[in-house]
Coordinates of N, CA and C and ligand atoms in Angstrom, one line a residue:
M563 N -18.7 5.3 2.5 CA -17.9 4.8 1.5 C -16.7 4.5 2.1
R564 N -16.3 3.2 1.6 CA -14.7 3.0 2.2 C -13.8 3.7 1.9
K565 N -12.5 3.5 2.6 CA -11.3 4.5 2.5 C -10.8 4.7 1.2
Q566 N -11.0 5.5 0.2 CA -9.9 5.8 -1.0 C -9.1 6.6 -0.7
I567 N -7.6 5.5 -1.3 CA -6.5 6.1 -0.7 C -5.3 6.5 -1.8
A568 N -4.8 7.6 -1.6 CA -3.1 7.7 -2.9 C -2.1 7.5 -2.0
A569 N -1.5 6.5 -1.9 CA -0.3 5.8 -1.3 C 0.7 6.4 -2.2
A570 N 2.1 7.1 -1.7 CA 2.9 7.3 -2.3 C 4.1 6.7 -1.7
N571 N 4.6 5.6 -2.7 CA 5.9 4.7 -2.5 C 7.2 5.4 -2.6
W572 N 7.9 6.0 -2.1 CA 9.3 6.9 -2.6 C 10.2 6.0 -2.7
K573 N 10.3 4.4 -2.2 CA 11.3 3.2 -2.3 C 12.6 4.1 -2.1
M574 N 13.5 3.5 -2.5 CA 14.9 4.5 -2.1 C 15.5 5.5 -2.9
N575 N 14.4 6.3 -2.9 CA 14.7 7.8 -3.8 C 14.9 8.9 -2.8
K576 N 15.2 10.1 -3.0 CA 15.1 11.3 -2.4 C 16.4 11.4 -1.2
T577 N 17.3 12.7 -1.3 CA 17.8 12.7 0.1 C 16.9 13.4 0.8
L578 N 17.4 13.7 2.2 CA 16.5 14.5 2.9 C 15.8 15.8 2.7
E579 N 16.7 16.8 2.0 CA 16.6 17.9 1.5 C 15.2 17.5 0.2
D580 N 15.6 16.9 -0.7 CA 14.8 16.8 -1.6 C 13.4 16.2 -1.5
G581 N 13.3 15.2 -0.6 CA 12.1 14.6 0.1 C 11.2 15.7 0.6
K582 N 11.8 16.5 1.3 CA 11.0 17.4 2.3 C 10.4 18.7 1.3
K583 N 11.3 18.7 0.4 CA 10.9 19.8 -0.7 C 9.5 19.1 -1.7
L584 N 9.6 17.8 -1.7 CA 8.6 17.2 -2.6 C 7.7 17.3 -1.9
L585 N 7.4 17.0 -0.7 CA 6.6 16.8 0.5 C 5.6 18.2 0.5
N586 N 6.6 19.1 0.9 CA 6.0 20.5 0.8 C 5.0 20.9 -0.3
D587 N 6.0 20.5 -1.5 CA 5.3 21.1 -2.8 C 4.0 20.4 -2.8
I588 N 3.4 19.2 -2.4 CA 2.3 18.4 -2.2 C 1.6 18.6 -1.6
L589 N 2.2 19.2 -0.3 CA 1.3 19.7 1.0 C 0.3 21.1 0.5
S590 N 1.3 21.9 -0.3 CA 0.8 23.0 -0.6 C -0.2 23.0 -1.6
G591 N -0.1 22.0 -2.6 CA -1.3 21.9 -3.4 C -2.5 20.9 -3.2
V592 N -2.5 20.6 -2.2 CA -3.4 19.1 -2.1 C -5.0 19.5 -1.5
G593 N -5.0 20.9 -1.3 CA -6.4 21.0 -0.7 C -6.8 20.5 0.2
S594 N -8.1 20.4 0.4 CA -8.9 19.9 1.5 C -9.3 18.6 0.7
L595 N -9.6 17.3 1.8 CA -9.7 16.3 1.4 C -11.2 15.6 1.8
H596 N -11.8 14.8 1.0 CA -13.0 14.3 1.6 C -12.6 13.5 3.1
E597 N -14.0 13.4 3.8 CA -13.9 12.7 4.9 C -13.2 11.2 4.7
H598 N -13.5 10.2 3.5 CA -13.3 9.1 3.3 C -12.1 9.0 2.1
Q599 N -11.3 10.0 2.4 CA -10.2 10.1 1.3 C -8.7 10.4 2.4
Q600 N -7.8 9.6 1.6 CA -6.8 9.8 2.5 C -5.5 9.7 1.7
V601 N -4.3 10.3 2.1 CA -3.2 10.7 1.2 C -1.9 10.1 2.2
I602 N -1.3 9.4 1.7 CA 0.0 8.4 2.4 C 1.1 8.5 2.1
F603 N 1.8 8.8 2.7 CA 3.7 8.9 2.3 C 4.5 7.8 2.8
A604 N 5.0 6.9 1.8 CA 5.6 5.8 2.3 C 7.2 6.3 2.4
V605 N 7.7 6.9 3.0 CA 9.4 7.5 3.0 C 10.0 6.5 3.3
P606 N 11.7 6.9 2.9 CA 12.4 6.2 3.7 C 12.6 5.9 5.4
F607 N 13.0 5.2 6.2 CA 13.3 4.9 7.5 C 13.9 6.5 7.7
P608 N 14.5 6.9 7.3 CA 15.7 8.0 8.2 C 14.8 9.3 8.2
Y609 N 13.6 9.3 7.3 CA 12.9 10.6 7.2 C 11.5 10.5 7.8
L610 N 11.0 9.4 8.6 CA 9.9 9.4 9.1 C 9.8 10.6 10.1
I611 N 10.6 10.6 11.0 CA 10.1 11.4 12.1 C 10.2 12.8 11.5
Q612 N 10.9 13.3 10.9 CA 10.7 14.8 10.0 C 9.6 14.9 9.3
C613 N 9.5 14.1 8.8 CA 8.2 13.6 7.5 C 6.9 14.0 8.3
N614 N 6.9 13.4 9.5 CA 5.4 13.0 10.4 C 5.3 14.6 10.9
E615 N 6.5 14.8 11.5 CA 6.4 16.5 11.9 C 5.3 17.3 10.8
M616 N 6.0 16.7 9.7 CA 5.7 18.1 8.5 C 3.9 17.9 8.3
I617 N 3.5 16.4 8.8 CA 2.2 16.4 8.3 C 1.0 16.7 9.7
K618 N 1.7 17.2 10.6 CA 1.2 16.9 12.1 C -0.1 17.8 11.8
G619 N -1.2 17.3 12.4 CA -2.2 18.2 12.6 C -3.0 18.6 11.0
K620 N -2.8 17.9 9.8 CA -3.4 17.9 8.8 C -4.2 16.9 8.7
K621 N -5.5 16.9 8.2 CA -6.2 16.0 8.3 C -6.1 15.0 6.9
N622 N -6.3 13.9 7.6 CA -6.7 12.8 6.5 C -5.0 12.4 5.7
L623 N -4.1 13.0 6.2 CA -2.3 13.1 5.5 C -1.9 11.6 6.6
Y624 N -1.0 11.0 6.1 CA -0.5 10.0 7.1 C 1.0 10.0 6.5
I625 N 1.7 9.4 7.1 CA 3.6 9.0 6.8 C 3.3 7.2 7.3
S626 N 3.7 7.0 6.2 CA 4.2 5.3 6.5 C 5.5 5.1 6.2
A627 N 5.8 3.8 7.1 CA 7.5 3.1 6.6 C 6.9 2.0 5.5
Q628 N 8.0 1.9 5.1 CA 8.0 0.8 3.7 C 7.9 -0.6 3.9
N629 N 8.5 -0.5 5.1 CA 8.9 -1.9 5.6 C 8.8 -2.5 7.0
C630 N 8.9 -3.7 7.7 CA 9.3 -3.7 9.0 C 9.8 -5.0 9.0
H631 N 10.7 -5.2 10.2 CA 11.1 -6.6 10.3 C 9.9 -7.6 11.0
H632 N 10.1 -8.8 10.9 CA 8.9 -9.9 11.2 C 9.3 -10.3 12.8
K633 N 10.4 -10.0 13.1 CA 10.8 -10.5 14.6 C 10.6 -9.0 15.6
T634 N 10.3 -9.3 16.3 CA 9.8 -7.9 17.9 C 11.2 -7.2 18.0
S635 N 12.2 -7.7 17.9 CA 13.6 -7.3 18.4 C 14.6 -8.1 18.5
G636 N 15.6 -7.5 18.6 CA 16.9 -8.8 18.8 C 18.1 -8.2 18.0
A637 N 19.0 -9.6 17.9 CA 20.3 -9.3 17.1 C 20.1 -9.2 15.5
Y638 N 19.4 -8.3 15.2 CA 19.2 -8.2 13.4 C 19.7 -7.1 13.1
T639 N 20.9 -6.7 13.0 CA 21.5 -5.8 12.3 C 21.1 -4.9 11.0
G640 N 20.6 -3.8 11.3 CA 20.4 -3.1 10.1 C 18.9 -3.1 10.3
E641 N 18.1 -3.7 10.9 CA 16.6 -3.8 10.6 C 15.9 -3.2 11.4
V642 N 14.4 -2.4 11.3 CA 14.0 -1.7 11.7 C 12.8 -2.5 12.5
S643 N 12.1 -2.5 13.8 CA 11.0 -3.0 14.4 C 9.9 -2.2 14.2
V644 N 8.7 -2.9 14.5 CA 7.6 -2.8 14.5 C 7.4 -1.7 15.7
D645 N 7.8 -1.8 16.7 CA 7.7 -1.4 18.1 C 8.7 0.1 17.9
M646 N 9.7 -0.3 17.2 CA 10.4 1.2 16.6 C 9.6 2.2 15.9
I647 N 8.6 1.8 15.2 CA 7.9 2.3 14.0 C 6.8 3.1 14.9
H648 N 6.3 2.1 15.9 CA 5.2 2.6 16.4 C 5.5 3.6 17.6
S649 N 6.9 3.6 18.0 CA 7.1 4.6 19.0 C 7.4 5.9 18.5
I650 N 7.6 6.1 17.2 CA 7.4 7.4 16.6 C 6.6 7.8 15.7
D651 N 5.1 7.2 16.3 CA 4.1 7.6 16.0 C 3.8 7.5 14.5
I652 N 3.9 6.3 14.0 CA 3.7 6.1 12.6 C 2.5 5.2 12.3
K653 N 1.5 5.4 11.5 CA 0.2 4.7 11.6 C 0.5 4.1 10.5
Y654 N 1.2 3.8 9.7 CA 1.0 2.9 8.3 C 2.4 2.2 8.1
C655 N 2.3 0.8 7.5 CA 3.5 0.1 7.3 C 3.1 -0.5 5.8
I656 N 3.7 -0.4 4.9 CA 3.7 -1.3 3.4 C 4.5 -2.7 4.1
V657 N 4.1 -3.6 3.5 CA 4.3 -5.0 3.9 C 4.2 -5.8 3.0
G658 N 5.4 -6.5 2.5 CA 5.1 -7.4 1.2 C 5.2 -6.7 -0.4
H659 N 5.8 -6.1 0.2 CA 6.1 -5.3 -1.6 C 6.9 -6.4 -2.2
S660 N 6.6 -6.2 -3.8 CA 7.0 -7.1 -4.5 C 8.2 -7.2 -4.6
E661 N 9.1 -5.9 -4.2 CA 10.5 -5.9 -4.3 C 11.2 -6.6 -2.7
R662 N 10.6 -6.6 -1.9 CA 10.9 -7.0 -0.9 C 11.0 -8.7 -1.1
R663 N 9.4 -9.1 -1.6 CA 9.6 -10.3 -2.0 C 10.5 -11.2 -2.4
E664 N 10.7 -10.2 -3.5 CA 11.8 -10.5 -4.8 C 13.6 -10.5 -4.4
Y665 N 13.8 -9.6 -4.0 CA 15.4 -9.4 -3.4 C 15.5 -9.7 -2.3
F666 N 14.4 -9.6 -1.2 CA 15.1 -10.1 0.3 C 14.1 -11.1 0.6
A667 N 13.8 -11.9 -0.3 CA 13.1 -13.5 -0.1 C 12.1 -13.2 0.9
E668 N 11.4 -12.6 0.8 CA 10.1 -12.4 2.2 C 8.6 -13.4 1.5
S669 N 8.6 -14.4 2.7 CA 7.8 -15.6 2.2 C 6.5 -15.2 2.7
N670 N 5.0 -15.5 2.4 CA 3.8 -15.2 2.7 C 3.7 -15.5 4.4
A671 N 4.7 -16.6 4.6 CA 4.5 -17.0 6.0 C 5.2 -15.5 7.0
M672 N 6.4 -15.3 6.4 CA 6.7 -14.3 7.3 C 5.8 -12.9 7.2
L673 N 5.2 -12.7 6.1 CA 4.4 -11.6 6.0 C 3.2 -11.8 6.8
A674 N 2.9 -12.8 7.3 CA 1.5 -13.0 8.2 C 2.2 -12.5 9.6
E675 N 3.8 -12.7 10.1 CA 4.1 -12.4 11.0 C 4.2 -10.8 11.2
K676 N 4.5 -10.2 10.0 CA 4.7 -8.8 9.5 C 3.2 -8.3 10.3
V677 N 2.4 -8.6 9.5 CA 0.8 -8.1 9.6 C 0.3 -8.5 11.3
N678 N 0.7 -9.4 11.8 CA 0.4 -9.3 13.1 C 1.3 -8.5 13.9
L679 N 2.5 -8.3 13.5 CA 3.0 -7.5 14.6 C 2.7 -5.9 14.4
C680 N 2.3 -5.8 12.9 CA 1.6 -4.4 12.8 C 0.2 -3.9 13.6
L681 N -0.4 -5.0 13.3 CA -1.8 -4.7 13.7 C -1.6 -4.9 15.5
A682 N -1.1 -5.4 16.2 CA -0.7 -5.5 17.6 C -0.8 -4.5 18.3
K683 N 0.2 -3.4 17.2 CA 0.5 -2.1 17.6 C -0.4 -0.9 16.8
N684 N -1.8 -1.3 16.4 CA -2.3 -0.5 15.6 C -1.8 0.3 14.8
I685 N -0.7 -0.2 13.8 CA -0.3 0.1 12.8 C -0.7 -0.5 11.7
I686 N -1.5 0.2 10.5 CA -2.0 -0.6 9.5 C -1.3 -0.8 8.4
P687 N -1.3 -2.2 8.1 CA -0.3 -3.0 7.1 C -1.1 -2.2 5.9
I688 N 0.0 -2.0 4.8 CA -0.9 -1.6 3.5 C -0.2 -3.3 3.1
F689 N -0.8 -4.2 2.6 CA -0.3 -5.3 2.2 C -0.5 -5.6 0.8
C690 N 0.4 -5.6 0.4 CA 1.0 -5.7 -1.3 C 1.1 -7.1 -1.8
C691 N 0.3 -7.6 -2.8 CA 0.3 -8.8 -3.2 C 0.1 -8.4 -5.2
G692 N 0.3 -9.9 -5.7 CA 0.4 -9.3 -6.9 C 1.4 -10.4 -7.8
E693 N 0.6 -10.8 -9.2 CA 1.6 -11.9 -9.7 C 2.8 -11.2 -10.7
P694 N 3.4 -12.3 -10.9 CA 4.6 -12.1 -12.2 C 4.1 -12.2 -13.5
L695 N 5.2 -11.6 -14.3 CA 4.5 -11.9 -15.8 C 4.1 -13.4 -16.2
D696 N 5.0 -14.4 -15.8 CA 4.7 -15.4 -16.4 C 3.4 -16.2 -15.7
I697 N 3.1 -15.8 -14.6 CA 1.8 -16.6 -14.1 C 0.3 -15.7 -14.8
R698 N 0.7 -14.4 -15.4 CA -0.5 -13.8 -16.0 C -0.5 -14.4 -17.4
E699 N 0.7 -14.7 -17.8 CA 0.9 -15.1 -19.3 C 0.3 -16.5 -19.2
A700 N 0.0 -17.2 -18.1 CA -0.3 -18.7 -18.0 C -1.9 -18.6 -17.6
G701 N -2.5 -17.5 -17.3 CA -3.8 -17.1 -16.7 C -4.2 -17.3 -15.4
S702 N -3.1 -17.7 -14.8 CA -3.1 -18.3 -12.9 C -3.5 -17.0 -12.3
Q703 N -3.2 -16.0 -12.7 CA -3.2 -15.2 -11.6 C -4.2 -14.9 -10.2
N704 N -5.5 -15.3 -11.0 CA -6.5 -15.4 -9.3 C -5.9 -16.2 -8.6
A705 N -5.8 -17.6 -8.6 CA -5.4 -18.4 -7.9 C -4.0 -17.7 -7.2
F706 N -3.1 -17.5 -8.1 CA -1.5 -17.0 -7.4 C -1.9 -15.9 -6.4
V707 N -2.6 -15.0 -6.4 CA -3.1 -13.7 -5.9 C -3.8 -14.5 -4.3
E708 N -5.0 -15.1 -4.8 CA -5.8 -15.7 -3.6 C -4.9 -16.2 -2.8
K709 N -3.5 -17.1 -3.2 CA -3.1 -17.9 -2.1 C -2.0 -16.7 -1.3
Q710 N -1.7 -15.8 -1.7 CA -0.9 -14.8 -1.1 C -1.6 -14.1 0.2
L711 N -3.2 -14.0 -0.4 CA -4.1 -13.4 0.7 C -4.2 -14.7 1.8
E712 N -4.6 -15.6 1.2 CA -4.9 -16.9 2.5 C -3.5 -17.1 3.1
E713 N -2.2 -17.2 2.7 CA -1.3 -17.5 3.8 C -0.9 -16.3 4.7
S714 N -1.2 -15.0 4.0 CA -0.7 -13.7 5.1 C -1.7 -13.4 5.7
L715 N -3.0 -13.4 5.3 CA -3.7 -12.4 6.3 C -4.8 -13.6 6.6
F716 N -5.5 -14.6 6.1 CA -7.1 -15.3 6.2 C -6.7 -15.9 7.7
H717 N -5.8 -15.6 8.3 CA -5.3 -16.1 9.7 C -6.3 -15.2 10.7
L718 N -6.3 -13.9 10.4 CA -6.8 -13.0 11.3 C -8.0 -13.1 11.4
D719 N -9.0 -12.3 12.6 CA -10.4 -12.3 12.4 C -10.9 -11.5 11.8
Q720 N -12.2 -11.4 11.6 CA -13.2 -10.4 11.3 C -12.6 -8.7 11.1
E721 N -12.7 -8.6 12.8 CA -12.5 -7.5 13.2 C -10.8 -6.7 12.7
A722 N -9.9 -7.7 12.8 CA -8.5 -7.4 12.4 C -8.6 -7.4 10.4
V723 N -9.1 -8.1 10.3 CA -8.8 -8.2 8.5 C -9.1 -6.8 8.0
Q724 N -10.3 -6.4 8.4 CA -10.9 -5.0 8.0 C -10.0 -4.0 8.5
K725 N -8.8 -4.1 8.8 CA -8.0 -3.1 9.4 C -7.1 -2.6 8.2
V726 N -6.9 -3.8 7.4 CA -5.9 -4.1 6.5 C -6.2 -3.4 5.3
V727 N -5.1 -2.6 4.7 CA -5.5 -2.3 3.3 C -4.8 -3.2 2.5
I728 N -5.3 -3.6 1.1 CA -5.0 -4.5 0.2 C -4.4 -3.6 -0.9
A729 N -2.9 -3.9 -1.5 CA -2.7 -3.2 -2.7 C -2.4 -4.3 -3.5
Y730 N -3.3 -4.4 -4.5 CA -2.9 -5.3 -5.7 C -1.8 -4.9 -7.2
E731 N -0.7 -5.0 -6.9 CA 0.1 -4.9 -7.7 C 0.8 -5.8 -8.7
P732 N 0.7 -6.3 -10.0 CA 0.8 -6.7 -10.8 C 2.3 -6.7 -10.9
I733 N 3.2 -7.7 -10.9 CA 4.6 -7.5 -11.0 C 5.1 -6.9 -12.3
W734 N 4.5 -7.3 -13.3 CA 4.5 -6.8 -14.7 C 4.6 -5.3 -14.7
A735 N 3.7 -4.8 -14.4 CA 3.0 -3.5 -14.4 C 4.3 -2.3 -13.1
I736 N 5.1 -2.7 -12.3 CA 5.6 -1.8 -11.3 C 7.2 -1.5 -12.1
G737 N 7.0 -0.3 -12.4 CA 8.0 0.5 -12.8 C 8.3 0.4 -14.5
T738 N 7.6 -0.1 -15.0 CA 7.6 -0.7 -16.3 C 6.8 0.3 -17.5
G739 N 6.0 0.9 -16.7 CA 5.6 1.8 -17.6 C 4.2 1.2 -18.3
K740 N 4.1 -0.1 -17.7 CA 3.0 -0.8 -18.6 C 1.8 -1.0 -17.6
T741 N 0.5 -0.1 -17.5 CA 0.0 -0.4 -16.5 C -0.9 -1.5 -16.9
A742 N -1.6 -2.2 -15.9 CA -2.9 -2.8 -16.2 C -3.9 -2.1 -16.7
S743 N -4.6 -2.8 -17.5 CA -5.8 -2.3 -18.1 C -6.7 -1.7 -16.9
S744 N -7.6 -1.0 -17.1 CA -8.7 -0.7 -16.1 C -9.4 -2.2 -15.8
E745 N -9.8 -2.7 -16.8 CA -10.5 -3.9 -16.9 C -9.5 -5.1 -16.1
Q746 N -8.4 -5.2 -16.4 CA -7.5 -6.2 -15.5 C -7.6 -5.6 -14.1
A747 N -7.7 -4.4 -13.9 CA -7.2 -4.1 -12.5 C -8.8 -4.4 -11.8
Q748 N -9.6 -4.2 -12.6 CA -11.0 -4.3 -12.0 C -11.8 -5.7 -11.7
E749 N -11.0 -6.5 -12.6 CA -11.4 -8.0 -12.7 C -10.7 -8.4 -11.4
M750 N -9.5 -8.2 -11.2 CA -8.6 -8.9 -10.1 C -9.1 -8.1 -8.5
H751 N -9.3 -6.9 -8.9 CA -10.0 -6.5 -7.3 C -11.5 -7.2 -7.2
A752 N -12.3 -7.1 -8.0 CA -13.3 -7.7 -7.9 C -13.2 -8.9 -7.1
H753 N -12.5 -9.9 -8.1 CA -12.1 -11.5 -7.2 C -11.1 -11.4 -5.8
L754 N -10.9 -10.8 -5.9 CA -10.1 -10.5 -4.4 C -11.5 -10.2 -3.5
R755 N -12.2 -9.0 -3.8 CA -13.2 -9.0 -2.9 C -14.2 -10.0 -2.9
N756 N -14.4 -10.8 -3.7 CA -15.4 -11.9 -3.7 C -14.6 -13.0 -2.7
V757 N -13.2 -13.2 -2.9 CA -12.7 -14.5 -2.1 C -12.7 -14.0 -0.8
I758 N -12.2 -12.5 -0.4 CA -12.6 -12.2 1.1 C -14.3 -12.3 1.4
A759 N -14.9 -12.0 0.9 CA -16.3 -12.1 1.0 C -16.5 -14.0 1.4
G760 N -16.2 -14.4 0.6 CA -16.4 -16.1 1.0 C -15.9 -16.4 1.8
K761 N -14.9 -15.5 2.5 CA -14.2 -16.0 4.0 C -14.6 -15.4 5.3
Y762 N -14.9 -14.0 5.0 CA -15.5 -13.1 5.9 C -16.9 -12.5 5.9
G763 N -17.3 -12.6 5.0 CA -18.9 -12.2 4.5 C -18.8 -11.0 4.1
K764 N -20.0 -10.5 3.0 CA -20.0 -9.4 2.3 C -19.4 -8.1 2.8
T765 N -20.2 -7.9 3.8 CA -19.8 -6.7 5.0 C -18.3 -6.2 4.8
V766 N -17.7 -7.3 5.2 CA -16.2 -7.2 5.6 C -15.7 -6.9 4.0
S767 N -16.1 -7.5 3.2 CA -15.3 -7.6 2.2 C -15.8 -6.0 1.5
E768 N -16.8 -5.8 2.0 CA -17.1 -4.1 1.0 C -16.1 -3.0 1.8
N769 N -15.8 -3.4 3.2 CA -15.1 -2.3 4.1 C -13.8 -2.2 3.7
I770 N -13.0 -3.4 2.9 CA -11.7 -3.0 3.0 C -11.4 -2.4 1.7
S771 N -10.3 -1.6 1.6 CA -9.8 -0.5 0.8 C -8.6 -1.6 -0.1
I772 N -8.7 -1.8 -1.4 CA -8.2 -2.2 -2.3 C -7.1 -1.2 -3.4
L773 N -6.2 -0.6 -3.0 CA -5.4 -0.2 -4.1 C -5.0 -0.9 -5.4
Y774 N -5.0 -0.4 -6.8 CA -4.2 -0.9 -7.4 C -2.5 0.1 -7.4
G775 N -1.9 -0.8 -8.0 CA -0.3 -0.1 -8.1 C 0.5 -1.0 -9.3
G776 N 1.0 -0.3 -9.7 CA 1.6 -0.5 -11.0 C 1.7 0.7 -12.2
S777 N 2.5 1.4 -12.5 CA 2.6 2.3 -13.5 C 1.4 3.6 -13.1
V778 N 1.2 3.8 -12.3 CA 0.1 4.8 -11.9 C 0.6 6.1 -12.6
K779 N 0.0 6.7 -13.3 CA 0.2 8.1 -13.3 C -0.6 9.3 -13.6
G780 N -0.3 10.7 -13.4 CA -1.7 11.6 -13.5 C -2.5 11.1 -14.7
A781 N -1.9 10.7 -15.8 CA -2.8 10.5 -17.2 C -3.3 9.3 -17.2
N782 N -3.6 8.4 -16.3 CA -4.3 7.1 -16.2 C -4.9 6.8 -14.8
A783 N -4.8 7.8 -13.6 CA -5.6 7.7 -12.5 C -6.6 7.8 -12.3
N784 N -7.2 8.6 -13.4 CA -8.7 8.8 -13.5 C -9.9 7.6 -13.9
E785 N -9.0 7.1 -14.8 CA -9.8 5.6 -15.8 C -9.6 4.5 -14.2
I786 N -8.7 4.2 -13.9 CA -8.4 3.4 -12.9 C -9.1 3.4 -11.7
F787 N -9.1 4.7 -11.3 CA -9.8 4.8 -10.0 C -11.5 5.0 -10.0
S788 N -11.8 5.1 -11.1 CA -13.0 5.3 -11.2 C -13.6 3.7 -11.5
Q789 N -12.9 2.9 -11.5 CA -13.4 1.3 -11.7 C -14.2 1.1 -9.9
P790 N -15.0 0.2 -10.2 CA -16.0 0.1 -8.9 C -15.2 -0.3 -7.4
D791 N -14.2 -1.3 -7.8 CA -13.6 -2.0 -6.7 C -12.1 -1.5 -6.7
V792 N -11.9 -0.2 -7.3 CA -10.1 0.1 -7.2 C -10.5 1.4 -6.3
D793 N -10.1 1.2 -5.1 CA -9.9 2.5 -4.1 C -8.8 3.4 -3.7
G794 N -8.1 3.5 -5.3 CA -7.0 4.3 -5.3 C -6.1 3.7 -5.6
G795 N -4.6 4.2 -5.5 CA -3.4 3.5 -5.6 C -2.2 3.7 -4.8
L796 N -1.3 2.8 -5.2 CA -0.1 2.8 -4.6 C 0.9 3.2 -5.5
V797 N 1.7 4.0 -5.3 CA 1.9 5.0 -6.5 C 3.7 4.9 -6.1
G798 N 4.6 4.5 -7.3 CA 6.0 4.7 -7.3 C 6.6 5.6 -7.9
G799 N 7.1 5.9 -9.2 CA 7.5 6.5 -9.8 C 6.8 8.0 -9.9
A800 N 5.8 7.9 -10.2 CA 4.8 9.2 -10.0 C 4.4 10.0 -8.8
S801 N 4.7 9.1 -7.6 CA 4.7 10.2 -6.6 C 6.1 10.8 -6.3
L802 N 7.1 10.7 -7.0 CA 8.5 11.3 -7.0 C 8.3 13.0 -7.8
I803 N 7.2 12.9 -8.1 CA 6.9 14.5 -9.1 C 5.6 15.0 -8.3
A804 N 6.1 16.2 -8.3 CA 4.8 16.5 -7.4 C 3.1 17.1 -8.2
E805 N 3.3 17.5 -9.2 CA 2.4 17.8 -10.1 C 1.7 16.5 -10.5
E806 N 2.5 15.5 -10.6 CA 2.0 14.4 -11.1 C 1.2 13.7 -9.9
F807 N 1.7 13.3 -8.6 CA 1.1 12.9 -7.7 C 0.0 13.7 -7.2
L808 N -0.2 15.1 -7.3 CA -1.1 16.1 -7.1 C -2.6 15.8 -7.9
Q809 N -2.1 15.3 -9.3 CA -2.9 14.8 -10.2 C -3.7 13.8 -9.9
I810 N -2.7 12.6 -9.2 CA -3.3 11.3 -8.6 C -4.2 11.2 -7.5
I811 N -3.9 12.5 -6.6 CA -4.9 12.7 -5.6 C -6.1 13.2 -6.1
A812 N -6.2 14.0 -6.9 CA -7.2 14.6 -7.3 C -8.2 13.8 -8.2
A813 N -7.7 12.3 -8.6 CA -8.4 11.4 -9.1 C -9.1 10.4 -8.1
L814 N -9.1 10.3 -6.8 CA -9.9 10.0 -5.7 C -11.1 9.9 -5.9
K815 N -11.6 8.9 -5.9 CA -13.5 9.0 -6.0 C -13.7 9.6 -4.8
Ligands
PGA1814 P1 5.3 2.2 -9.7 O1 5.8 1.2 -8.6 O2 4.3 3.5 -9.7 O3 6.5 3.1 -9.9 O4 5.2 1.2 -10.8 C1 4.3 1.0 -8.0 C2 4.9 0.5 -6.8 O5 6.0 -0.4 -6.7 O6 4.3 0.5 -5.5

C-alpha cells in the first residue's frame, strides 16, 4: 500500500513553548502507526531542530519545513536554503503552498527549482497544487492543476517523481471551513493519478501519495480519507488542536 500521511501545517502559528506542548500532546496520544502510515509536522523554521529532537527514534513520525528558497545559497537576506534544512536532518519540505504562491509570487518554474534542490538532498517535497474559486466555477480545475504538475514536476524522471508527495488543496477550501466534498476530492485525485499514469505509467502513478488539503478536521477526515485515491491530508487549522489532529491521524487508511 502506498504511504498514507497525516501532515500538519502549523503555518505562522504558535510560540515555541505552545508548539512543543502541542507536539507533546499529540505524541502522547498517537499510539503506534502501521508500516504504511506517516505523521508529519511542518513547523516554523526556528522550531525545526527542537521538534526534530522530540520525535527522534519514533517510528514513522517526521518534521518538515514549510518552505525553502529556490537558490542554493547567497545574498538572499532572511531566506532559508535546502542545504540548511538538510544540515539539520529534516526529511520533508512543503513546496508551493498556495499561500506562498499568492503572497510571495512563487511560480511553477520557481517551484520546479525547489523540487530539484530538495530531491538532490533527499528531502521529500510535499508539492502543493490546487485551483482558485473562479477556476473551479468555470469548470477548468482539471486543466489548471494539471499544468501546475506539468510545469513543476514533469521534468523529473520516473525514479525521482515517485519520491514526491502531492497535496491537492483547492484554494477555496483552505482555511474557509468549506471543504471540498469527498466526491470532488476523489475526482481530482483520480484525475491527477491518470495524468501521472499518462506521463510515467500506471505503476508510478499508483506509488505516489496524493493528500487532500482544505478544511480537513476530525469530523470529516474519515469520509475524505476513505476515498480510494486520497492518501491522507495536509491540515492547517485543525492541526493546531491536539484532539482534532489525533482524530485525523486515526482516520488514515
Ligand atoms: P486548513 O489549511 O486545513 O486550515 O484549511 C490547509 C493548508 O493550507 O494546508
